[in-house]
Coordinates of N, CA and C in Angstrom, one line a residue:
M1 N 0.9 -1.2 0.0 CA 0.0 0.0 0.0 C 0.9 1.2 0.0
N2 N 0.6 2.1 -0.9 CA 1.4 3.3 -1.0 C 0.6 4.5 -0.6
W3 N 1.0 5.2 0.5 CA 0.3 6.3 1.0 C 1.2 7.3 1.6
N4 N 1.3 8.4 0.9 CA 2.2 9.6 1.4 C 3.6 9.1 1.8
P5 N 4.3 8.4 0.9 CA 5.7 7.9 1.3 C 6.6 9.1 1.6
E6 N 6.5 10.2 0.8 CA 7.4 11.3 1.0 C 7.2 11.9 2.4
A7 N 5.9 12.0 2.8 CA 5.6 12.6 4.1 C 6.2 11.7 5.3
L8 N 6.1 10.4 5.1 CA 6.7 9.5 6.1 C 8.2 9.7 6.3
D9 N 8.9 9.8 5.1 CA 10.3 10.0 5.2 C 10.6 11.3 5.9
A10 N 9.8 12.4 5.6 CA 10.1 13.7 6.2 C 9.8 13.7 7.7
I11 N 8.8 13.0 8.1 CA 8.4 12.9 9.6 C 9.5 12.1 10.3
V12 N 9.9 11.0 9.8 CA 10.9 10.1 10.5 C 12.2 10.9 10.6
S13 N 12.6 11.6 9.6 CA 13.9 12.4 9.7 C 13.7 13.7 10.4
N14 N 12.5 14.1 10.8 CA 12.3 15.4 11.4 C 12.9 15.5 12.7
D15 N 13.5 16.7 13.0 CA 14.1 16.9 14.3 C 13.1 17.3 15.4
R16 N 11.8 17.2 15.0 CA 10.7 17.4 16.0 C 10.4 18.9 16.2
D17 N 11.2 19.8 15.6 CA 10.9 21.2 15.7 C 10.0 21.6 14.5
R18 N 10.0 20.9 13.5 CA 9.2 21.2 12.3 C 7.8 20.8 12.4
P19 N 6.8 21.6 12.2 CA 5.4 21.2 12.4 C 5.0 20.2 11.4
V20 N 4.0 19.4 11.8 CA 3.5 18.3 10.9 C 2.0 18.6 10.8
L21 N 1.4 18.6 9.6 CA 0.0 18.9 9.4 C -0.6 17.7 8.6
F22 N -1.6 17.1 9.2 CA -2.5 16.1 8.5 C -3.7 16.9 8.1
T23 N -4.0 17.0 6.8 CA -5.0 17.9 6.3 C -6.1 17.2 5.5
N24 N -7.2 17.9 5.4 CA -8.4 17.5 4.7 C -9.0 16.1 5.1
A25 N -9.1 16.0 6.4 CA -9.6 14.7 7.0 C -10.9 15.0 7.7
R26 N -11.6 13.9 7.9 CA -12.7 13.9 8.9 C -12.0 13.6 10.3
I27 N -12.2 14.5 11.2 CA -11.5 14.4 12.5 C -12.5 14.2 13.6
V28 N -12.5 13.1 14.3 CA -13.4 12.8 15.4 C -12.5 13.1 16.6
T29 N -12.7 14.3 17.2 CA -11.8 14.7 18.3 C -12.1 14.0 19.6
M30 N -13.3 13.6 19.8 CA -13.8 13.1 21.1 C -13.8 14.2 22.2
D31 N -13.6 15.5 21.8 CA -13.7 16.6 22.7 C -15.1 17.1 22.7
P32 N -15.8 17.2 23.8 CA -17.2 17.6 23.8 C -17.5 19.0 23.3
L33 N -16.5 19.9 23.2 CA -16.7 21.2 22.7 C -16.4 21.2 21.2
I34 N -15.3 20.6 20.8 CA -14.9 20.7 19.4 C -15.7 19.7 18.5
G35 N -16.0 18.5 19.0 CA -16.8 17.6 18.2 C -16.1 16.9 17.1
T36 N -16.8 16.7 16.0 CA -16.3 16.1 14.8 C -16.4 17.1 13.6
M37 N -15.3 17.1 12.9 CA -15.2 18.1 11.8 C -14.8 17.3 10.5
T38 N -15.3 17.8 9.4 CA -14.9 17.3 8.1 C -14.1 18.3 7.3
G39 N -13.2 17.8 6.4 CA -12.3 18.7 5.7 C -11.5 19.5 6.6
A40 N -11.0 18.9 7.7 CA -10.3 19.6 8.7 C -8.8 19.1 8.8
D41 N -8.1 19.9 9.6 CA -6.6 19.6 9.7 C -6.3 19.4 11.2
I42 N -5.2 18.7 11.4 CA -4.6 18.6 12.8 C -3.1 18.9 12.7
L43 N -2.7 19.8 13.4 CA -1.3 20.3 13.4 C -0.6 19.9 14.7
F44 N 0.6 19.4 14.6 CA 1.3 19.1 15.8 C 2.8 19.3 15.7
V45 N 3.4 19.6 16.8 CA 4.9 19.8 16.8 C 5.4 18.9 17.9
G46 N 6.2 17.9 17.5 CA 6.7 16.9 18.4 C 5.5 16.1 19.0
S47 N 5.5 16.0 20.3 CA 4.5 15.2 20.9 C 3.2 15.9 21.3
L48 N 3.0 17.2 20.9 CA 1.9 18.0 21.3 C 1.1 18.5 20.1
I49 N -0.2 18.3 20.2 CA -1.2 18.9 19.2 C -1.2 20.4 19.5
V50 N -1.1 21.2 18.4 CA -1.1 22.6 18.6 C -2.3 23.3 17.9
G51 N -3.0 22.5 17.0 CA -4.2 23.1 16.3 C -5.0 22.0 15.7
V52 N -6.3 22.2 15.7 CA -7.3 21.3 15.1 C -8.4 22.2 14.5
G53 N -8.7 21.9 13.2 CA -9.8 22.6 12.6 C -9.6 22.9 11.1
P54 N -10.5 23.5 10.5 CA -10.4 23.8 9.1 C -9.4 24.9 8.8
A55 N -8.8 24.9 7.6 CA -8.0 26.0 7.0 C -6.7 26.2 7.7
I56 N -6.2 25.3 8.6 CA -4.9 25.5 9.1 C -3.8 25.4 8.0
V57 N -4.2 24.6 7.0 CA -3.3 24.3 5.8 C -2.9 25.6 5.1
T58 N -3.7 26.7 5.2 CA -3.3 27.9 4.5 C -2.0 28.5 5.0
A59 N -1.6 28.2 6.2 CA -0.3 28.7 6.7 C 0.8 27.7 6.7
A60 N 0.5 26.5 6.1 CA 1.5 25.4 6.1 C 2.8 25.8 5.5
E61 N 2.8 26.5 4.4 CA 4.0 26.9 3.7 C 4.8 28.0 4.6
D62 N 4.1 28.9 5.2 CA 4.7 29.9 6.0 C 5.5 29.2 7.2
D63 N 5.0 28.1 7.7 CA 5.6 27.4 8.9 C 6.5 26.3 8.5
N64 N 6.7 26.1 7.2 CA 7.5 25.0 6.7 C 7.1 23.7 7.2
A65 N 5.7 23.5 7.2 CA 5.2 22.3 7.8 C 5.3 21.1 6.8
I66 N 5.4 19.9 7.4 CA 5.3 18.7 6.6 C 3.8 18.4 6.5
V67 N 3.3 18.3 5.2 CA 1.9 18.2 4.9 C 1.6 16.8 4.5
V68 N 0.6 16.2 5.1 CA 0.1 14.8 4.8 C -1.3 14.9 4.3
D69 N -1.6 14.6 3.1 CA -2.9 14.7 2.5 C -3.8 13.5 3.0
C70 N -4.9 13.8 3.7 CA -5.7 12.7 4.3 C -7.1 12.7 3.6
T71 N -7.2 13.0 2.3 CA -8.5 13.0 1.6 C -9.0 11.6 1.7
G72 N -10.3 11.5 2.1 CA -11.0 10.2 2.2 C -10.6 9.4 3.5
M73 N -10.0 10.1 4.5 CA -9.6 9.5 5.7 C -10.3 10.1 6.9
T74 N -10.3 9.3 8.0 CA -10.8 9.7 9.3 C -9.7 9.6 10.3
I75 N -9.6 10.6 11.1 CA -8.6 10.6 12.2 C -9.3 10.6 13.5
V76 N -8.9 9.6 14.3 CA -9.5 9.4 15.7 C -8.4 9.3 16.7
P77 N -8.8 9.5 18.0 CA -7.8 9.3 19.0 C -7.3 7.8 19.0
A78 N -6.0 7.6 19.2 CA -5.5 6.2 19.3 C -5.7 5.6 20.6
V79 N -6.0 6.4 21.6 CA -6.3 6.0 23.0 C -7.7 6.5 23.3
V80 N -8.5 5.6 23.8 CA -9.9 5.9 24.0 C -10.1 6.2 25.5
D81 N -10.7 7.3 25.9 CA -11.0 7.7 27.3 C -12.4 7.1 27.6
T82 N -12.5 5.9 28.0 CA -13.8 5.2 28.2 C -14.5 5.9 29.4
V83 N -13.8 6.4 30.4 CA -14.5 7.1 31.5 C -15.2 8.4 31.0
A84 N -14.6 9.1 30.1 CA -15.2 10.3 29.5 C -16.4 9.9 28.6
L85 N -16.3 8.8 27.9 CA -17.4 8.3 27.0 C -18.7 8.1 27.8
V86 N -18.6 7.7 29.0 CA -19.8 7.4 29.8 C -20.1 8.5 30.7
G87 N -19.5 9.7 30.5 CA -19.8 10.9 31.3 C -19.2 10.9 32.7
G88 N -18.1 10.2 32.9 CA -17.5 10.1 34.2 C -16.4 11.2 34.5
R89 N -16.3 12.2 33.6 CA -15.4 13.3 33.9 C -16.2 14.6 34.0
G90 N -15.9 15.5 34.9 CA -16.7 16.6 35.2 C -16.4 17.8 34.3
R91 N -15.1 17.9 33.9 CA -14.7 19.1 33.1 C -13.9 18.7 31.9
R92 N -13.9 19.5 30.9 CA -13.1 19.2 29.7 C -11.6 19.1 30.0
S93 N -11.1 19.9 30.9 CA -9.7 19.8 31.3 C -9.3 18.5 31.9
E94 N -10.3 17.7 32.3 CA -10.0 16.4 32.9 C -10.0 15.3 31.8
Y95 N -10.5 15.6 30.6 CA -10.5 14.6 29.5 C -9.1 14.3 29.1
V96 N -8.8 13.0 28.9 CA -7.5 12.6 28.4 C -7.8 11.9 27.0
A97 N -6.8 11.8 26.2 CA -6.9 11.1 24.9 C -7.9 11.7 23.9
T98 N -8.1 13.0 24.0 CA -8.9 13.6 23.0 C -8.0 14.4 22.0
L99 N -8.4 14.6 20.8 CA -7.6 15.3 19.9 C -7.8 16.8 20.0
T100 N -7.3 17.3 21.1 CA -7.5 18.7 21.6 C -6.1 19.4 21.7
P101 N -6.0 20.6 21.2 CA -4.7 21.3 21.3 C -4.2 21.3 22.8
G102 N -3.0 20.9 22.9 CA -2.4 20.8 24.2 C -2.2 19.3 24.7
N103 N -3.0 18.4 24.0 CA -2.9 17.0 24.4 C -1.8 16.3 23.6
T104 N -1.5 15.1 24.0 CA -0.5 14.3 23.3 C -0.9 13.9 21.9
T105 N 0.0 13.8 21.0 CA -0.2 13.5 19.6 C -0.3 12.0 19.4
D106 N -1.4 11.4 19.8 CA -1.7 10.0 19.6 C -3.0 9.8 18.8
F107 N -2.8 9.4 17.6 CA -4.0 9.2 16.7 C -3.9 8.2 15.7
L108 N -5.0 7.8 15.1 CA -5.1 6.8 14.1 C -5.7 7.5 12.8
V109 N -5.2 7.1 11.6 CA -5.7 7.5 10.4 C -6.3 6.3 9.6
V110 N -7.6 6.2 9.4 CA -8.2 5.1 8.8 C -9.2 5.5 7.7
P111 N -9.3 4.7 6.6 CA -10.3 5.1 5.6 C -11.7 5.3 6.1
D112 N -12.4 6.3 5.6 CA -13.7 6.7 6.1 C -14.6 5.5 6.3
E113 N -14.6 4.6 5.3 CA -15.5 3.5 5.3 C -15.3 2.5 6.5
L114 N -14.1 2.6 7.1 CA -13.7 1.7 8.2 C -13.7 2.4 9.5
A115 N -14.3 3.7 9.5 CA -14.2 4.5 10.8 C -15.5 5.2 11.0
A116 N -16.6 4.4 11.0 CA -17.9 5.1 11.3 C -17.9 5.8 12.6
D117 N -17.1 5.2 13.6 CA -17.0 5.9 14.9 C -15.6 5.4 15.4
V118 N -15.3 5.9 16.6 CA -14.0 5.6 17.2 C -13.8 4.1 17.5
P119 N -14.8 3.4 18.0 CA -14.7 1.9 18.2 C -14.4 1.2 16.9
S120 N -15.0 1.6 15.8 CA -14.8 1.0 14.6 C -13.4 1.2 14.1
A121 N -12.9 2.4 14.3 CA -11.5 2.7 13.8 C -10.5 1.9 14.6
V122 N -10.7 1.8 16.0 CA -9.8 1.1 16.8 C -9.9 -0.4 16.5
A123 N -11.1 -0.9 16.2 CA -11.2 -2.3 15.8 C -10.5 -2.6 14.5
T124 N -10.4 -1.6 13.6 CA -9.6 -1.8 12.4 C -8.2 -2.0 12.7
L125 N -7.6 -1.2 13.6 CA -6.2 -1.4 14.0 C -6.0 -2.8 14.5
L126 N -6.9 -3.3 15.3 CA -6.7 -4.6 15.9 C -7.0 -5.8 15.0
S127 N -8.0 -5.7 14.1 CA -8.3 -6.8 13.3 C -7.9 -6.7 11.8
R128 N -7.7 -5.5 11.4 CA -7.2 -5.3 10.0 C -6.1 -4.2 9.9
P129 N -5.0 -4.5 10.6 CA -3.9 -3.4 10.7 C -3.4 -3.0 9.4
D130 N -3.5 -3.9 8.4 CA -3.0 -3.6 7.0 C -3.7 -2.4 6.4
Q131 N -5.0 -2.1 6.9 CA -5.8 -1.1 6.4 C -5.6 0.3 7.1
V132 N -4.8 0.3 8.1 CA -4.5 1.5 8.8 C -3.5 2.4 8.1
R133 N -3.8 3.6 7.7 CA -2.9 4.4 7.0 C -1.8 5.0 7.9
A134 N -2.1 5.3 9.1 CA -1.1 5.8 10.1 C -1.6 5.6 11.5
L135 N -0.6 5.2 12.3 CA -0.8 5.2 13.8 C 0.4 6.0 14.3
V136 N 0.0 7.2 14.9 CA 1.0 8.1 15.4 C 1.0 8.1 16.9
A137 N 2.1 8.0 17.6 CA 2.2 8.0 19.0 C 3.2 9.0 19.5
A138 N 2.8 10.0 20.3 CA 3.6 11.1 20.7 C 4.4 11.7 19.6
G139 N 3.7 11.9 18.4 CA 4.2 12.6 17.3 C 5.1 11.7 16.3
R140 N 5.3 10.5 16.7 CA 6.2 9.6 15.8 C 5.3 8.5 15.2
P141 N 5.5 8.2 13.9 CA 4.8 7.1 13.3 C 5.2 5.8 13.9
V142 N 4.1 5.0 14.2 CA 4.3 3.6 14.6 C 4.0 2.6 13.5
R143 N 2.9 2.9 12.8 CA 2.5 2.2 11.6 C 2.2 3.2 10.5
W144 N 2.5 2.8 9.3 CA 2.3 3.7 8.1 C 2.0 2.8 6.9
A145 N 0.9 3.1 6.3 CA 0.5 2.4 5.0 C 0.4 0.9 5.3
G146 N -0.1 0.5 6.5 CA -0.4 -0.9 6.8 C 0.8 -1.7 7.3
I147 N 2.0 -1.1 7.4 CA 3.1 -1.8 8.0 C 3.8 -1.0 9.1
D148 N 4.7 -1.7 9.8 CA 5.5 -1.0 10.8 C 6.3 0.1 10.2
A149 N 6.3 1.3 10.9 CA 7.1 2.4 10.4 C 8.6 2.3 10.7
P150 N 9.5 2.7 9.9 CA 10.9 2.6 10.2 C 11.2 3.5 11.5
G151 N 12.1 3.0 12.3 CA 12.6 3.7 13.5 C 11.6 3.7 14.6
R152 N 10.5 2.9 14.5 CA 9.5 2.9 15.6 C 10.1 2.4 16.9
A153 N 9.5 2.8 18.0 CA 10.0 2.4 19.3 C 9.9 0.9 19.4
T154 N 10.8 0.3 20.2 CA 10.8 -1.2 20.4 C 10.2 -1.4 21.8
A155 N 9.2 -2.2 21.8 CA 8.5 -2.5 23.0 C 9.4 -3.3 24.0
P156 N 9.3 -3.0 25.3 CA 10.1 -3.7 26.2 C 9.8 -5.2 26.2
E157 N 10.8 -6.0 26.5 CA 10.6 -7.5 26.5 C 9.7 -7.9 27.7
A158 N 8.9 -8.9 27.5 CA 8.1 -9.4 28.5 C 8.9 -10.0 29.6
G159 N 8.4 -10.0 30.8 CA 9.2 -10.6 31.9 C 9.8 -9.6 32.8
I160 N 10.2 -10.0 34.0 CA 10.8 -9.1 35.0 C 12.3 -8.9 34.6
P161 N 12.7 -7.7 34.5 CA 14.1 -7.4 34.1 C 15.1 -7.8 35.2
D162 N 16.3 -7.9 34.7 CA 17.4 -8.1 35.7 C 17.5 -6.9 36.6
A163 N 18.1 -7.1 37.8 CA 18.4 -6.0 38.7 C 19.4 -5.1 38.1
P164 N 19.1 -3.8 38.2 CA 20.0 -2.8 37.6 C 21.3 -2.6 38.5
D165 N 22.3 -2.1 37.9 CA 23.5 -1.8 38.6 C 23.5 -0.3 38.8
L166 N 23.2 0.2 40.0 CA 23.0 1.6 40.3 C 24.2 2.2 41.0
T167 N 25.3 1.6 40.9 CA 26.5 2.1 41.6 C 26.8 3.5 41.1
G168 N 26.9 4.5 42.0 CA 27.2 5.8 41.7 C 25.9 6.7 41.4
S169 N 24.7 6.1 41.4 CA 23.5 6.8 41.1 C 23.2 7.8 42.3
P170 N 22.8 9.0 42.0 CA 22.5 10.0 43.0 C 21.2 9.6 43.7
R171 N 20.5 8.6 43.2 CA 19.2 8.3 43.8 C 19.3 7.1 44.8
V172 N 20.5 6.6 44.9 CA 20.7 5.5 45.9 C 20.9 6.1 47.3
G173 N 20.3 5.5 48.3 CA 20.5 6.0 49.7 C 19.2 5.8 50.4
V174 N 19.0 6.5 51.5 CA 17.8 6.4 52.4 C 17.0 7.7 52.2
W175 N 15.7 7.4 51.7 CA 14.8 8.5 51.5 C 13.9 8.6 52.7
I176 N 13.6 9.8 53.3 CA 12.8 9.9 54.5 C 11.7 10.9 54.3
D177 N 10.5 10.6 54.7 CA 9.4 11.5 54.5 C 9.4 12.7 55.5
R178 N 8.6 13.7 55.2 CA 8.6 14.9 56.0 C 8.3 14.7 57.5
K179 N 7.5 13.6 57.8 CA 7.1 13.4 59.2 C 8.0 12.4 59.9
D180 N 9.1 11.9 59.2 CA 10.0 11.0 59.7 C 9.3 9.6 60.0
F181 N 8.3 9.3 59.3 CA 7.6 8.1 59.5 C 8.1 7.0 58.6
L182 N 8.3 7.3 57.3 CA 8.7 6.3 56.3 C 10.2 6.6 55.9
H183 N 11.0 5.5 56.1 CA 12.4 5.5 55.6 C 12.5 4.4 54.5
Q184 N 12.8 4.9 53.4 CA 12.9 3.9 52.3 C 14.4 3.9 51.7
E185 N 15.1 2.8 51.9 CA 16.4 2.7 51.4 C 16.4 2.0 50.0
L186 N 17.1 2.7 49.1 CA 17.3 2.2 47.8 C 18.8 1.9 47.6
T187 N 19.1 0.6 47.3 CA 20.5 0.2 47.2 C 20.9 0.1 45.8
A188 N 22.2 0.1 45.6 CA 22.9 0.0 44.3 C 22.6 -1.3 43.6
E189 N 22.1 -2.3 44.4 CA 21.8 -3.7 43.8 C 20.4 -3.7 43.3
G190 N 19.6 -2.6 43.4 CA 18.2 -2.6 42.9 C 17.3 -3.2 43.9
R191 N 17.6 -3.1 45.2 CA 16.7 -3.6 46.3 C 16.2 -2.4 47.1
Y192 N 15.0 -2.5 47.6 CA 14.6 -1.4 48.6 C 14.2 -2.1 49.9
D193 N 14.2 -1.3 51.0 CA 13.9 -1.8 52.3 C 13.2 -0.7 53.0
E194 N 12.0 -0.8 53.4 CA 11.3 0.2 54.1 C 11.1 0.0 55.6
T195 N 11.4 1.1 56.3 CA 11.1 1.2 57.8 C 9.9 2.1 57.9
R196 N 8.8 1.7 58.6 CA 7.6 2.5 58.8 C 7.3 2.6 60.3
G197 N 7.4 3.9 60.8 CA 7.1 4.1 62.2 C 8.0 3.3 63.1
G198 N 9.2 3.1 62.7 CA 10.2 2.4 63.5 C 10.1 0.9 63.3
R199 N 9.2 0.4 62.5 CA 9.1 -1.0 62.2 C 10.0 -1.4 61.1
S200 N 11.1 -2.1 61.3 CA 12.1 -2.4 60.3 C 11.5 -3.4 59.3
H201 N 12.0 -3.3 58.1 CA 11.7 -4.3 57.0 C 10.2 -4.5 56.8
A202 N 9.4 -3.4 56.9 CA 8.0 -3.4 56.7 C 7.7 -3.9 55.3
Y203 N 8.4 -3.4 54.3 CA 8.3 -3.9 53.0 C 9.7 -4.0 52.4
Q204 N 9.9 -5.0 51.6 CA 11.2 -5.2 50.9 C 11.0 -5.7 49.5
G205 N 11.8 -5.4 48.6 CA 11.7 -5.9 47.3 C 12.7 -5.3 46.3
R206 N 12.3 -5.4 45.0 CA 13.1 -4.9 44.0 C 12.6 -3.6 43.4
F207 N 13.4 -2.8 42.8 CA 12.9 -1.6 42.1 C 13.7 -1.4 40.8
W208 N 13.0 -0.6 40.0 CA 13.6 -0.2 38.7 C 13.3 1.3 38.5
I209 N 14.3 2.0 37.9 CA 14.1 3.4 37.7 C 14.1 3.6 36.1
D210 N 13.1 4.3 35.6 CA 12.9 4.6 34.2 C 12.7 6.1 34.1
G211 N 13.7 6.9 33.8 CA 13.5 8.4 33.8 C 13.3 8.8 35.2
D212 N 12.1 9.5 35.4 CA 11.8 10.0 36.8 C 10.8 9.1 37.5
R213 N 10.5 7.9 36.9 CA 9.6 7.0 37.5 C 10.3 5.8 38.1
I214 N 9.9 5.4 39.3 CA 10.4 4.3 40.0 C 9.3 3.2 40.2
E215 N 9.6 2.0 39.8 CA 8.6 0.9 40.0 C 9.1 -0.1 41.0
Y216 N 8.3 -0.5 41.9 CA 8.6 -1.5 43.0 C 7.9 -2.8 42.8
L217 N 8.6 -3.9 43.0 CA 8.0 -5.2 43.1 C 8.3 -5.8 44.4
D218 N 7.4 -5.8 45.3 CA 7.6 -6.2 46.7 C 7.8 -7.7 46.7
D219 N 8.5 -8.2 47.7 CA 8.7 -9.6 47.9 C 7.4 -10.4 48.2
L220 N 6.4 -9.6 48.6 CA 5.1 -10.2 48.8 C 4.3 -10.4 47.6
G221 N 4.8 -9.8 46.5 CA 4.1 -10.0 45.2 C 3.4 -8.8 44.5
F222 N 3.2 -7.7 45.3 CA 2.5 -6.6 44.7 C 3.4 -5.6 44.1
W223 N 2.9 -4.8 43.1 CA 3.6 -3.7 42.5 C 3.2 -2.4 43.0
A224 N 4.1 -1.4 43.0 CA 3.8 0.0 43.3 C 4.8 0.9 42.5
Y225 N 4.6 2.2 42.6 CA 5.4 3.1 41.9 C 5.6 4.4 42.6
G226 N 6.5 5.2 42.2 CA 6.7 6.5 42.7 C 7.3 7.4 41.6
E227 N 7.5 8.7 41.9 CA 8.0 9.6 40.9 C 9.0 10.6 41.6
F228 N 10.1 10.8 40.9 CA 11.1 11.8 41.4 C 10.7 13.2 40.8
H229 N 10.6 14.1 41.7 CA 10.4 15.5 41.4 C 11.5 16.3 41.9
G230 N 12.5 16.6 41.1 CA 13.7 17.3 41.6 C 14.4 16.4 42.6
D231 N 14.5 17.0 43.8 CA 15.2 16.3 44.9 C 14.2 15.6 45.9
E232 N 13.0 15.4 45.4 CA 11.9 14.7 46.2 C 11.5 13.4 45.5
L233 N 11.1 12.5 46.3 CA 10.6 11.2 45.8 C 9.1 11.1 46.3
H234 N 8.2 11.1 45.4 CA 6.8 11.0 45.8 C 6.3 9.6 45.6
H235 N 5.8 9.0 46.7 CA 5.4 7.6 46.6 C 4.2 7.3 47.6
A236 N 3.1 6.9 47.1 CA 1.9 6.5 47.9 C 1.5 7.5 48.9
G237 N 1.5 8.8 48.5 CA 1.1 9.9 49.3 C 2.2 10.5 50.2
Y238 N 3.4 9.9 50.2 CA 4.5 10.3 51.0 C 5.4 11.2 50.1
V239 N 6.0 12.2 50.6 CA 7.0 13.0 49.9 C 8.3 12.9 50.7
M240 N 9.3 12.3 50.1 CA 10.6 12.0 50.8 C 11.8 12.8 50.2
R241 N 12.7 12.9 51.0 CA 14.0 13.5 50.5 C 15.1 12.6 50.9
L242 N 16.2 12.7 50.2 CA 17.4 11.8 50.5 C 18.1 12.3 51.7
S243 N 18.4 11.4 52.6 CA 19.0 11.9 53.9 C 20.5 12.0 53.7

């Protein structure tokens, strides 16, 4: 299947500063205010959507945008906010996975006849992936013209990874919360040991750090996570600093 091959090459080699414009599509935004538009455009820079609606293409040349012609295509969110679909969110700002400016660039491009609605489009990805013209995740093509896009991210291997070697990591040490209740020791061998209210070894297990996210697998079998915010570690309602 041959669909906008020049645009794919340009997007893959893009330094993510150059805007990308998918134009002349039916766009099902799933945003309660914007709704569904025909003959519309979606503009994104890197991982963020910056514009949705008709006539954005008129400025494409001014912005040196990469233009992808989507005539006969429907664009839908690649991730479906099922909570929002049943009315479980109170404000638009709480909606996730809508094709709204400011949200992440995750979307599907499917022929109109296979995308009567969002569930139909998502079903096409799962049951007839060869018919998907584009699957874009955080601004990068994952599938294009029915096949895997070049340079796509590689999914992590299944199974529990080996323990990391964190020798010299600035995040190794004992983290203590503001009330001095929780002491969490992170070791260079990828093990943690928690003291809670003076009770030693309350929880023990393995941990892995990915960027600013830390994931825990306790020896009892449950999983948990935390996030590093500067010099703080936020975990399960606790805010800790390295002692």
